[in-house]
CSV table of C-alpha atoms and ligand atoms in Angstrom, one decimal:
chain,number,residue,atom,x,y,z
A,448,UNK,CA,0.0,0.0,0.0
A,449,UNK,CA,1.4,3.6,-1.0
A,450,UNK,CA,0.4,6.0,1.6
A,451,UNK,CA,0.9,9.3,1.9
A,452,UNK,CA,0.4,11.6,5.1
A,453,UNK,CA,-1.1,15.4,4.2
A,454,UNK,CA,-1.4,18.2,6.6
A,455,UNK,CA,-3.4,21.4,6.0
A,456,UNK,CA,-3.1,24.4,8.6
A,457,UNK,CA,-6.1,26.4,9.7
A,458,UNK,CA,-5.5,29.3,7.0
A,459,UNK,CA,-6.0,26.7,4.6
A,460,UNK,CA,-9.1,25.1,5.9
A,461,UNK,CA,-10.9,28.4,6.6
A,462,UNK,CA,-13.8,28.5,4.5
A,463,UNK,CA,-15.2,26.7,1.4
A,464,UNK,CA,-13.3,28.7,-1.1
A,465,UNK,CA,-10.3,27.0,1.0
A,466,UNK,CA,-11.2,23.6,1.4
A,467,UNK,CA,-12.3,23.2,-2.4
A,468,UNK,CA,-8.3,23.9,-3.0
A,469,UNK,CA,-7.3,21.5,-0.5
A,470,UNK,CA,-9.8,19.1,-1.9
A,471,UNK,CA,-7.8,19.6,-5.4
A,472,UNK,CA,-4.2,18.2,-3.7
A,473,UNK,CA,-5.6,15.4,-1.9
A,474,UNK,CA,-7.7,14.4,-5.6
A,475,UNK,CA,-4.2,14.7,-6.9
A,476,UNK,CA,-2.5,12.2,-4.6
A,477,UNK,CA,-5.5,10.0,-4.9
A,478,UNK,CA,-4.7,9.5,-8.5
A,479,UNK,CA,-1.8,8.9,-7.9
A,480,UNK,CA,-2.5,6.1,-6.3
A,481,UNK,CA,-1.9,7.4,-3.2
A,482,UNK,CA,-4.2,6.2,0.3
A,483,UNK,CA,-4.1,9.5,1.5
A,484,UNK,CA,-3.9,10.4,5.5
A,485,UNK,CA,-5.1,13.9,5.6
A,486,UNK,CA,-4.5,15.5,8.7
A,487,UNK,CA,-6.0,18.7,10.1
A,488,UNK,CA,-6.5,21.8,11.9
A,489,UNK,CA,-9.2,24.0,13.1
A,490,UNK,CA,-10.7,26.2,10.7
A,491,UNK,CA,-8.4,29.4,11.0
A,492,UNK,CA,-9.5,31.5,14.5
A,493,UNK,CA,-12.0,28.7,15.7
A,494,UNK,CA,-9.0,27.3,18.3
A,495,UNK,CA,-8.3,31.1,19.6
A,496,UNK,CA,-12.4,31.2,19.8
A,497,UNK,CA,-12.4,28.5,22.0
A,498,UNK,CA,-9.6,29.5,24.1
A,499,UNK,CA,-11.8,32.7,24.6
A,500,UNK,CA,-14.8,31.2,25.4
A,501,UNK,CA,-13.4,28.5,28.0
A,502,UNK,CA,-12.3,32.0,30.1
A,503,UNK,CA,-15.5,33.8,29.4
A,504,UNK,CA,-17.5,30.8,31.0
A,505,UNK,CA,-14.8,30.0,33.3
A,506,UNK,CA,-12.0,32.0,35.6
A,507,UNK,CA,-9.9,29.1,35.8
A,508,UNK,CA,-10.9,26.2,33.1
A,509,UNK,CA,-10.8,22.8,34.0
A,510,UNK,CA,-7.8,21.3,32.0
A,511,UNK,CA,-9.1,18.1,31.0
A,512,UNK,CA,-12.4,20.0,30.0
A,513,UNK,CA,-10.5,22.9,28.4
A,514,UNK,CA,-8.7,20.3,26.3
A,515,UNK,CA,-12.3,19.0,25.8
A,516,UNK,CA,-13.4,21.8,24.3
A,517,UNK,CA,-10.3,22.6,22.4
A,518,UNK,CA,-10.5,19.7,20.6
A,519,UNK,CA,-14.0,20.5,19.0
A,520,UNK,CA,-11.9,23.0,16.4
A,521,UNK,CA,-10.5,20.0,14.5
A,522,UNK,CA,-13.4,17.4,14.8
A,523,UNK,CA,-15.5,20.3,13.0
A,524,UNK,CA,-13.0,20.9,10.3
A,525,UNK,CA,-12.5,16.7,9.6
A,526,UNK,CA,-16.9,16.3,9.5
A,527,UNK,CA,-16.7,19.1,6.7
A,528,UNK,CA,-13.8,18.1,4.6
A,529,UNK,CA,-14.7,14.1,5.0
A,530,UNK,CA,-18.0,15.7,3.3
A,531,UNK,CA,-16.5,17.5,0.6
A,532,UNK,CA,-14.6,14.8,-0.5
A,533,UNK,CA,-17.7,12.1,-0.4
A,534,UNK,CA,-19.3,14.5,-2.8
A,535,UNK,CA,-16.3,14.4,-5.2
A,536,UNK,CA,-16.6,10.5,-5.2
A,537,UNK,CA,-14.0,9.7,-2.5
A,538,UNK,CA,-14.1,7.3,0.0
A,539,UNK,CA,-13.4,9.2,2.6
A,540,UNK,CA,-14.2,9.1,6.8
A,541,UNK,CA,-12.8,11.1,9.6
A,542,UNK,CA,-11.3,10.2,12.5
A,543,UNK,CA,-10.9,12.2,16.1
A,544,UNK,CA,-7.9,12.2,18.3
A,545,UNK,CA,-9.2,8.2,20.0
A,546,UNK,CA,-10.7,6.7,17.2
A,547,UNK,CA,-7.3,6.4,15.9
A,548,UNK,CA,-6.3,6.1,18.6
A,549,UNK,CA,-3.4,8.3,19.4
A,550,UNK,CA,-2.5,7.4,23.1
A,551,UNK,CA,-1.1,10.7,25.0
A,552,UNK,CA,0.2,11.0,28.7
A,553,UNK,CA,-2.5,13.6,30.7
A,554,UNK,CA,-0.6,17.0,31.0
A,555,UNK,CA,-3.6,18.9,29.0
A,556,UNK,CA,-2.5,21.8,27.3
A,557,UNK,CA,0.7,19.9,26.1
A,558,UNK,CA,0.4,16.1,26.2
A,559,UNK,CA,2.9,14.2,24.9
A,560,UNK,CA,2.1,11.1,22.0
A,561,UNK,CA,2.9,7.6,24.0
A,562,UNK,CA,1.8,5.9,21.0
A,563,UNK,CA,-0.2,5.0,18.0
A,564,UNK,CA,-2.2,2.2,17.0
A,565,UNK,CA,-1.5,1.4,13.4
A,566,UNK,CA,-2.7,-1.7,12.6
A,567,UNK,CA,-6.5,-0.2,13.4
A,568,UNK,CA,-5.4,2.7,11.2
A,569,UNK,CA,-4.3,0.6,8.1
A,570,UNK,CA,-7.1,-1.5,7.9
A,571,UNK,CA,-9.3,1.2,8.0
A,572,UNK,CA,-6.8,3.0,4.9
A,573,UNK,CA,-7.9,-0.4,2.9
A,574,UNK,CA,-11.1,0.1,3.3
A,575,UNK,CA,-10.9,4.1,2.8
A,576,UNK,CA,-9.0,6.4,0.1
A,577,UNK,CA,-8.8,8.6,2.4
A,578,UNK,CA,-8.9,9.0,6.0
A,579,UNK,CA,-9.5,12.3,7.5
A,580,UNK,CA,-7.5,12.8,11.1
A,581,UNK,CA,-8.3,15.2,13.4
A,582,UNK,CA,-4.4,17.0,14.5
A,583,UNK,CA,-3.8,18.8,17.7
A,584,UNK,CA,-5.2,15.9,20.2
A,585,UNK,CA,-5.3,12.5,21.7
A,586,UNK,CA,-6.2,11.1,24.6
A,587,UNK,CA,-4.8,9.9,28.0
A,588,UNK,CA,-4.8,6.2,29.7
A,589,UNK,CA,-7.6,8.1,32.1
A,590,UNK,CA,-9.9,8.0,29.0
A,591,UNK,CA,-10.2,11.7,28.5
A,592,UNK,CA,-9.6,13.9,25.7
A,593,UNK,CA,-6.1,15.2,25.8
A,594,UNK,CA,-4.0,18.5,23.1
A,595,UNK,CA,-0.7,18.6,22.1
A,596,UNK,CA,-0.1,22.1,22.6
A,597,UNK,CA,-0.7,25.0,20.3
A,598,UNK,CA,0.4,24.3,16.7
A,599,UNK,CA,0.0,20.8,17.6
A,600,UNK,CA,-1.3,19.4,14.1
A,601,UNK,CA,1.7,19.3,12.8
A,602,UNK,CA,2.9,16.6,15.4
A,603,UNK,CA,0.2,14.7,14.8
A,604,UNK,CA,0.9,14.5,10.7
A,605,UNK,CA,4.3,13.5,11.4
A,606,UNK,CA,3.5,11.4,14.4
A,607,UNK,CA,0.8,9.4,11.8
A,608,UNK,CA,3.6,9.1,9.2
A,609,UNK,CA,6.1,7.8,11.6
A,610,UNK,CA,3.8,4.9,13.0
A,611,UNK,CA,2.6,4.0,9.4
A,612,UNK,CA,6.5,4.1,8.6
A,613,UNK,CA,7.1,1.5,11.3
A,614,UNK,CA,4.3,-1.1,9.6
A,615,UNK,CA,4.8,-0.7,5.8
A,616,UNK,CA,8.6,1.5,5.1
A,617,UNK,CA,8.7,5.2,4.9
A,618,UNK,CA,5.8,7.0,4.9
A,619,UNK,CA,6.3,11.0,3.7
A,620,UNK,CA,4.8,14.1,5.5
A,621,UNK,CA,4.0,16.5,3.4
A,622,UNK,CA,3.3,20.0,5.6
A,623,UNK,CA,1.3,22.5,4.0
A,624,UNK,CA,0.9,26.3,4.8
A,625,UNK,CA,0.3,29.5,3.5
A,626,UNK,CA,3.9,30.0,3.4
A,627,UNK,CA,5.9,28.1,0.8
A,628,UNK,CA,8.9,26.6,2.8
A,629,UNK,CA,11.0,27.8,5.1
A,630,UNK,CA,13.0,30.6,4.4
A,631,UNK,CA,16.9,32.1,5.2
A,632,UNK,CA,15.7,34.2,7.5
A,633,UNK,CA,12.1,36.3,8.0
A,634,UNK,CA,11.0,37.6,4.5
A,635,UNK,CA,9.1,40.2,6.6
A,636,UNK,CA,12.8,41.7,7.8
A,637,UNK,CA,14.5,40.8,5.0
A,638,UNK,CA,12.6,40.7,1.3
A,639,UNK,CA,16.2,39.0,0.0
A,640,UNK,CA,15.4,36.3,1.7
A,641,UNK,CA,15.6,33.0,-0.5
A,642,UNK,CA,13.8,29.5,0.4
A,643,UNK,CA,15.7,26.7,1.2
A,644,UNK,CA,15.0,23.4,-0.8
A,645,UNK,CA,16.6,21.0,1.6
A,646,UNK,CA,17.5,21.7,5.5
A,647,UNK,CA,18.5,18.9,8.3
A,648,UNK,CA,16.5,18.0,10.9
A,649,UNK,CA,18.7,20.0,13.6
A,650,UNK,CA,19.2,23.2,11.5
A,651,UNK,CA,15.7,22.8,11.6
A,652,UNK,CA,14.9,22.8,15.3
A,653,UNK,CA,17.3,25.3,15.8
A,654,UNK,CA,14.9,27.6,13.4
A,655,UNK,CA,11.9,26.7,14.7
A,656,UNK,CA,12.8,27.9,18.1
A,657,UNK,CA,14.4,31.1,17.2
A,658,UNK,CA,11.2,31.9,16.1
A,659,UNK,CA,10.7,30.5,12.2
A,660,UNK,CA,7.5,29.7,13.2
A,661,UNK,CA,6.4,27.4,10.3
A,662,UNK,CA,6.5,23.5,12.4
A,663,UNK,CA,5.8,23.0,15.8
A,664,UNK,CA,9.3,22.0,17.5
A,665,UNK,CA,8.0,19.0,18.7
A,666,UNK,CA,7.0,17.7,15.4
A,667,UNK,CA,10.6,18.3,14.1
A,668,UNK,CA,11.6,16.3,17.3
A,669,UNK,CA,9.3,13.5,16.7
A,670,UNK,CA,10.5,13.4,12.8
A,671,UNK,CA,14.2,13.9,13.7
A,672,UNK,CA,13.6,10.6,15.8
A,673,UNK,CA,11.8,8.7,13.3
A,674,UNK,CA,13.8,9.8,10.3
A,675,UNK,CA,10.6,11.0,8.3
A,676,UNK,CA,10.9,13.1,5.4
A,677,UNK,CA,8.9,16.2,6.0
A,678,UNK,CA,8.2,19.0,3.2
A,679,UNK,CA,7.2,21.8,4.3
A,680,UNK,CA,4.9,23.4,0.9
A,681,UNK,CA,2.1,26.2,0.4
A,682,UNK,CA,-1.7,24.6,-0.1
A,683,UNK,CA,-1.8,27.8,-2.7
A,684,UNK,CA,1.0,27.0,-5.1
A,685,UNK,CA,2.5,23.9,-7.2
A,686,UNK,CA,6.1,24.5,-5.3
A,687,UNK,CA,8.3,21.8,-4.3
A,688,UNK,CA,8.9,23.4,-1.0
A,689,UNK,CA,11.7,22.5,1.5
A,690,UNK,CA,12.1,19.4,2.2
A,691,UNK,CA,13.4,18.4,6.4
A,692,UNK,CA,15.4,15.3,6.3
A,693,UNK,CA,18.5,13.5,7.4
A,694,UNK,CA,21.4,15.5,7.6
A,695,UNK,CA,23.8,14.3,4.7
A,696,UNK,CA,27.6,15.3,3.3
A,697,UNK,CA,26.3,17.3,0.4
A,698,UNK,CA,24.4,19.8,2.9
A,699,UNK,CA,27.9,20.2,5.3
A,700,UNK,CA,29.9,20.8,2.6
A,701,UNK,CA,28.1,23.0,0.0
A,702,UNK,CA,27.3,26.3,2.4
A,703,UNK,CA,28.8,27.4,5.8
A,704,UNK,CA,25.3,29.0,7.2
A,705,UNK,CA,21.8,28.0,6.0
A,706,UNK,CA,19.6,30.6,7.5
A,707,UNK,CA,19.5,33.7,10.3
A,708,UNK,CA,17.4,33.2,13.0
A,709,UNK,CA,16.4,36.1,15.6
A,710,UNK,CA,14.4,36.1,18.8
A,711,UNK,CA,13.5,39.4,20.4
A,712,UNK,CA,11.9,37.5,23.3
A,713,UNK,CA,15.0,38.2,25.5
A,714,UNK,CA,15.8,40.2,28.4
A,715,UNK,CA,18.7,40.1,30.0
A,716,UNK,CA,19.7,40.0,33.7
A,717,UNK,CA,23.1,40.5,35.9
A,718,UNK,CA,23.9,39.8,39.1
A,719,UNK,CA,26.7,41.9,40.2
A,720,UNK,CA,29.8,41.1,42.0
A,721,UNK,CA,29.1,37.7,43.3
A,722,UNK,CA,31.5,35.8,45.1
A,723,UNK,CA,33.4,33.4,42.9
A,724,UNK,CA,33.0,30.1,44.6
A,725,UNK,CA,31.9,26.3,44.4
A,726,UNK,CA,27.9,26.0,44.5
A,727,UNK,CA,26.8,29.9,43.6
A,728,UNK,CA,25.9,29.1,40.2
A,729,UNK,CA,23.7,25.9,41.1
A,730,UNK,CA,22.6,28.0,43.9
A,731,UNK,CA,21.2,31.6,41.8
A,732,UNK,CA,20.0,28.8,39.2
A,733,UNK,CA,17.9,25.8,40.4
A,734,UNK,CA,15.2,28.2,41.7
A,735,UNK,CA,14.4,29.4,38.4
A,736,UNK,CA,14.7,25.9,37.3
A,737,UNK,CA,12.5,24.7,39.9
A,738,UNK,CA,9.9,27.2,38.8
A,739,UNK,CA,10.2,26.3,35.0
A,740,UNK,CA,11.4,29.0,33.7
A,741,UNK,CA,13.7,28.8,30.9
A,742,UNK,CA,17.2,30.0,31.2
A,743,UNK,CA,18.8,30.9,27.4
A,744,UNK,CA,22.2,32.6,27.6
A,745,UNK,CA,24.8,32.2,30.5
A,746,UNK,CA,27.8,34.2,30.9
A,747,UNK,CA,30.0,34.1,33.9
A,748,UNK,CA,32.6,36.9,33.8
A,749,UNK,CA,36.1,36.8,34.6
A,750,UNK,CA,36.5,36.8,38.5
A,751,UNK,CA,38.8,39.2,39.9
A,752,UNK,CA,39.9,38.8,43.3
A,753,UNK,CA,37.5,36.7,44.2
A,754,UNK,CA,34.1,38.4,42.6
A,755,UNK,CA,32.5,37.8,39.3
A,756,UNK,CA,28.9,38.9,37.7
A,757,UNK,CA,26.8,36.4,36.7
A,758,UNK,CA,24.1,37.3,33.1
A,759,UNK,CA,21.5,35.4,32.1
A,760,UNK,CA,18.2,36.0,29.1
A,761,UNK,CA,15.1,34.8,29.8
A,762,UNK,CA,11.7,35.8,28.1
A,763,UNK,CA,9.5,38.7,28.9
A,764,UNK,CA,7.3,36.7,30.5
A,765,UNK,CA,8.9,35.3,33.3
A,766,UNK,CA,11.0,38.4,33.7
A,767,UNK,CA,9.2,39.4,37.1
A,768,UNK,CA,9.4,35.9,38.5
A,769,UNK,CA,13.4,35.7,37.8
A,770,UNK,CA,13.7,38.8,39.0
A,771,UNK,CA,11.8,37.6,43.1
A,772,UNK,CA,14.2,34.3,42.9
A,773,UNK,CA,17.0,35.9,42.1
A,774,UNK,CA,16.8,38.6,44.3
A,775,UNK,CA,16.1,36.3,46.7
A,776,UNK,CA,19.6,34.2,46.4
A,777,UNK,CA,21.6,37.2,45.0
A,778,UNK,CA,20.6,38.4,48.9
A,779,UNK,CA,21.3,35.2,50.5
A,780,UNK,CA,24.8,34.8,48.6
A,781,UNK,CA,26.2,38.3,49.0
A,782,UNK,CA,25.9,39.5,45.7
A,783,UNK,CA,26.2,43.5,45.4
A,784,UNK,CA,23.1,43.6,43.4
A,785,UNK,CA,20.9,43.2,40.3
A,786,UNK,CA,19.7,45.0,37.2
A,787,UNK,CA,18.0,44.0,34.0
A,788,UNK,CA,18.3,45.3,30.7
A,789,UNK,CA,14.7,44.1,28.3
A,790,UNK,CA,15.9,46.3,25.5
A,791,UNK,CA,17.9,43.2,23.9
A,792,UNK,CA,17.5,40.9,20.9
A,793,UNK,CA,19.1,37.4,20.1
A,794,UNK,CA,20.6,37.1,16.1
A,795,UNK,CA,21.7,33.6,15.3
A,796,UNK,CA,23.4,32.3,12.4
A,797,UNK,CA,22.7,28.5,11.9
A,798,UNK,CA,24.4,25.6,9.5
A,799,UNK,CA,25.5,22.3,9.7
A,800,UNK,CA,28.4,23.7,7.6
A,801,UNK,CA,29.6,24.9,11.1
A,802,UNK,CA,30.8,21.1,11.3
A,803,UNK,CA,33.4,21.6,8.3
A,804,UNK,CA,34.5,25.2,8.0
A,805,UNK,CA,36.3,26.9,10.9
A,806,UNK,CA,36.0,30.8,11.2
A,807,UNK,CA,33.0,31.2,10.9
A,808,UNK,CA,32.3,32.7,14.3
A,809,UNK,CA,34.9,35.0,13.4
A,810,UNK,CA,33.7,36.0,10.4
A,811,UNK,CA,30.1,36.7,11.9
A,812,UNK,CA,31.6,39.0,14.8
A,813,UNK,CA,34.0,40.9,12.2
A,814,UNK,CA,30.7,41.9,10.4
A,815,UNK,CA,28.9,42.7,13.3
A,816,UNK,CA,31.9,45.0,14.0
A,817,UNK,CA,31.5,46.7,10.5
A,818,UNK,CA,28.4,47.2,11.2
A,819,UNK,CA,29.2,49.1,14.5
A,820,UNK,CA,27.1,46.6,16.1
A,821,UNK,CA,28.1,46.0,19.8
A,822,UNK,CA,27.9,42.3,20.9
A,823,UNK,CA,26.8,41.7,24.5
A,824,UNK,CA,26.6,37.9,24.8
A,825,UNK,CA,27.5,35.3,22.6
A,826,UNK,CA,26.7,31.4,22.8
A,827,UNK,CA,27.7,28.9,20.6
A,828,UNK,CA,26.5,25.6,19.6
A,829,UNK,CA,28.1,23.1,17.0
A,830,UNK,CA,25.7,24.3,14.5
A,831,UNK,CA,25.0,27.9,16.1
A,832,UNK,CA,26.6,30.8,16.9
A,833,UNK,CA,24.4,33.2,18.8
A,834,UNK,CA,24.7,36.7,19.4
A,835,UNK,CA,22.5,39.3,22.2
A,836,UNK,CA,22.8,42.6,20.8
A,837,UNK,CA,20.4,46.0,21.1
A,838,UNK,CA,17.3,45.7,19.9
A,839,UNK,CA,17.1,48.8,18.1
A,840,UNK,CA,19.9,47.2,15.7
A,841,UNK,CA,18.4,43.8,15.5
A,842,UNK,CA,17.2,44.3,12.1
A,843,UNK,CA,20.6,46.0,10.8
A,844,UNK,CA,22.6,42.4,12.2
A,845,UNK,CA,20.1,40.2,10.5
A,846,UNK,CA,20.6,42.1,7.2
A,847,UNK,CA,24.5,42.3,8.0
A,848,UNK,CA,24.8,38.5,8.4
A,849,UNK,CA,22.7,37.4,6.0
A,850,UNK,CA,24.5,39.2,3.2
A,851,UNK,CA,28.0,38.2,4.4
A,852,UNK,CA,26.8,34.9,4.7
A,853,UNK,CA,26.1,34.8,0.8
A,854,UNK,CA,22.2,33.8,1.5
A,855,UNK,CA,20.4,37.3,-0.3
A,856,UNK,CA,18.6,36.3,-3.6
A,857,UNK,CA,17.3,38.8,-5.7
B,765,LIG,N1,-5.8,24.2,16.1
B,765,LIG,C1,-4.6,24.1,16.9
B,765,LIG,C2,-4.0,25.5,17.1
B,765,LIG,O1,-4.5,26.5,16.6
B,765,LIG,C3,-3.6,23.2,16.4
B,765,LIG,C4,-3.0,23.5,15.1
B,765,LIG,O2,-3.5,24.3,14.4
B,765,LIG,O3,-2.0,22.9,14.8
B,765,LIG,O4,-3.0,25.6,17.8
B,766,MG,MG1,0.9,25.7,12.4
């Protein structure tokens, strides 16, 4: 059996005019001989309506019930596609989150895939052309209805693909958007930005969460792990897209960066003159761990005679909470003090190429420099170099690298 997993995004479910085009690409794949897994999401808005409603009828929703509730976005979208497609002369059903079933854990709001049934799902594929799969949910060993987090649709296309993958070889996920693949950097900042037709599964993640906001990170995870062939394409054009696979020689060798990434979710925060000795770090940290909130950069100064300052970036939003812990131990410690500086912005460039050309940290600071842009953290990963800078010049260093970096098309 040739099967093939398709994913439509709520922008390109929205209304009729929508669906009849997503109709079109899933008649194409059907004469092709394709069974066809069609995956999707709410209707575009109906997910954020729900969220609003739960809070209008409810100060603090009921998670399980919230999830509940959530969930009705995607089991609306599947009853009217399923329909459209029964009128073109498909055989066609939809399926919610446990008819599948897709087996979560119970942390609503963000449960995690355990597992998913394939066997169920194949013999229902041989007696369908197509089977229409509600993203975004599950549900939990207690029986109830479980969601994967916002964005979560895309998890459960590649999640399908890899359980398919497991019963009858590889299975592709094909991803579509409104945008047509994932770009160099943000078009929006930079128009010469050019789309990339293949990236690896870890330049990938390291995108996604700098903010290329075109996969959920999880889904890249789950595909990463299961080696499935994702391409990421528009529902509006004929494009190939970009394809997310296996890292592979060609892609180390042929450019040193593949994209800039930026995050202007950062603020940064110093605690000054702390004294330089075992445990202080585990000590200013492991409250704000405790509290689950997420630590980005860390820079430890040079200590000089025996006191050091200590600057970390975390998001806006749990800038007041960091801020009462680490007060709290910068007290307790002796530190001399604490500011915080929310005027900052994260630039990073990102390649696998990092793997086989040296310098190119270097070469990224030196146009920074010619740029008279002032670096005031930097962290490095094998396939990252990160820099914090202003905020007001976040745009100029995006430009800057991207252009040294040889990525600007026309
Ligand atoms: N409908 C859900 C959301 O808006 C899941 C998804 O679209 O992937 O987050
Ligand atoms: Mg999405």
């Amino acid at each position: 059996m040739k099967v093939l997993v398709q994913k439509f995004g709520g922008s390109s479910v929205a209304d009729l005019e929508c669906m009849k085009k997503v109709r079109a690409k899933v008649l194409d794949a059907v004469a092709q001989g394709y069974k066809v897994v069609v995956v999707l999401s709410a209707r575009a808005g109906q997910t954020n309506k729900l969220v609003e409603m739960a809070y209008q009828w409810s100060d603090e929703p009921n998670p399980a019930e919230y999830d509940a509730l959530l969930a009705t976005g995607e089991q609306e979208s599947i009853a009217l596609f399923s329909m459209l497609l029964n009128d073109a002369g498909v055989k066609a059903r939809s399926m919610v989150g446990y008819q599948v079933p897709v087996l979560t854990d119970n942390s609503y709001g963000s449960a995690r895939i355990i597992s998913i049934e394939a066997g169920h799902f194949l013999s229902e594929l041989e007696r369908f052309d197509v089977v229409v799969m509600a993203g975004f949910q599950g549900y939990s060993m207690e029986n109830r209805i479980t969601t994967l987090g916002r964005g979560g649709s895309d998890t459960s296309a590649v999640a399908i693909a890899a359980a398919l993958s497991a019963e009858i070889g590889t299975v592709d996920c094909h991803i579509y958007t409104d945008v047509d693949g994932v770009y160099t950097t943000d078009p929006r900042m930079v128009p010469k930005a050019t789309k990339i037709p293949k990236i690896s599964y870890d330049e990938m993640l390291e995108m996604a969460s700098m903010g290329a906001k075109v996969l959920q990170i999880r889904s890249v995870e789950f595909a990463k792990k299961y080696k499935v062939p994702v391409w990421v394409r528009s529902t509006f054009t004929n494009d190939e897209g970009t394809l997310v696979t296996q890292e592979d020689e060609s892609m180390m060798e042929s450019v040193m960066v593949s994209g800039v990434a930026f995050d202007k979710d950062q603020v940064r925060i110093t605690i000054l003159g702390v004294p330089d000795q075992p445990g202080v770090s585990a000590a200013l940290f492991a409250p704000l761990a405790d509290h689950e909130i997420l630590v980005d950069m860390i820079v430890q100064k040079a200590s000089r005679e025996g006191i050091t300052d200590m600057t970390y970036t975390v998001s806006h939003k749990d800038l007041k909470r960091a801020l009462v812990y680490t007060e709290k131990v910068a007290e307790e410690i002796g530190a001399q003090g604490i500011e915080y500086d929310d005027q900052v912005a994260k630039v990073s460039v990102i390649g696998v190429g990092m793997r086989n050309h040296s310098g190119v940290a270097a070469i990224a600071f030196s146009a920074l420099h010619k740029a008279n842009i002032n670096i005031l953290m930097i962290s490095t990963s094998e396939i990252k170099i990160s820099c914090l800078i202003h905020a007001n010049e976040l745009e100029k260093a995006v430009r800057t690298l991207h252009t040294t970096f040889g990525l600007d098309g026309e």
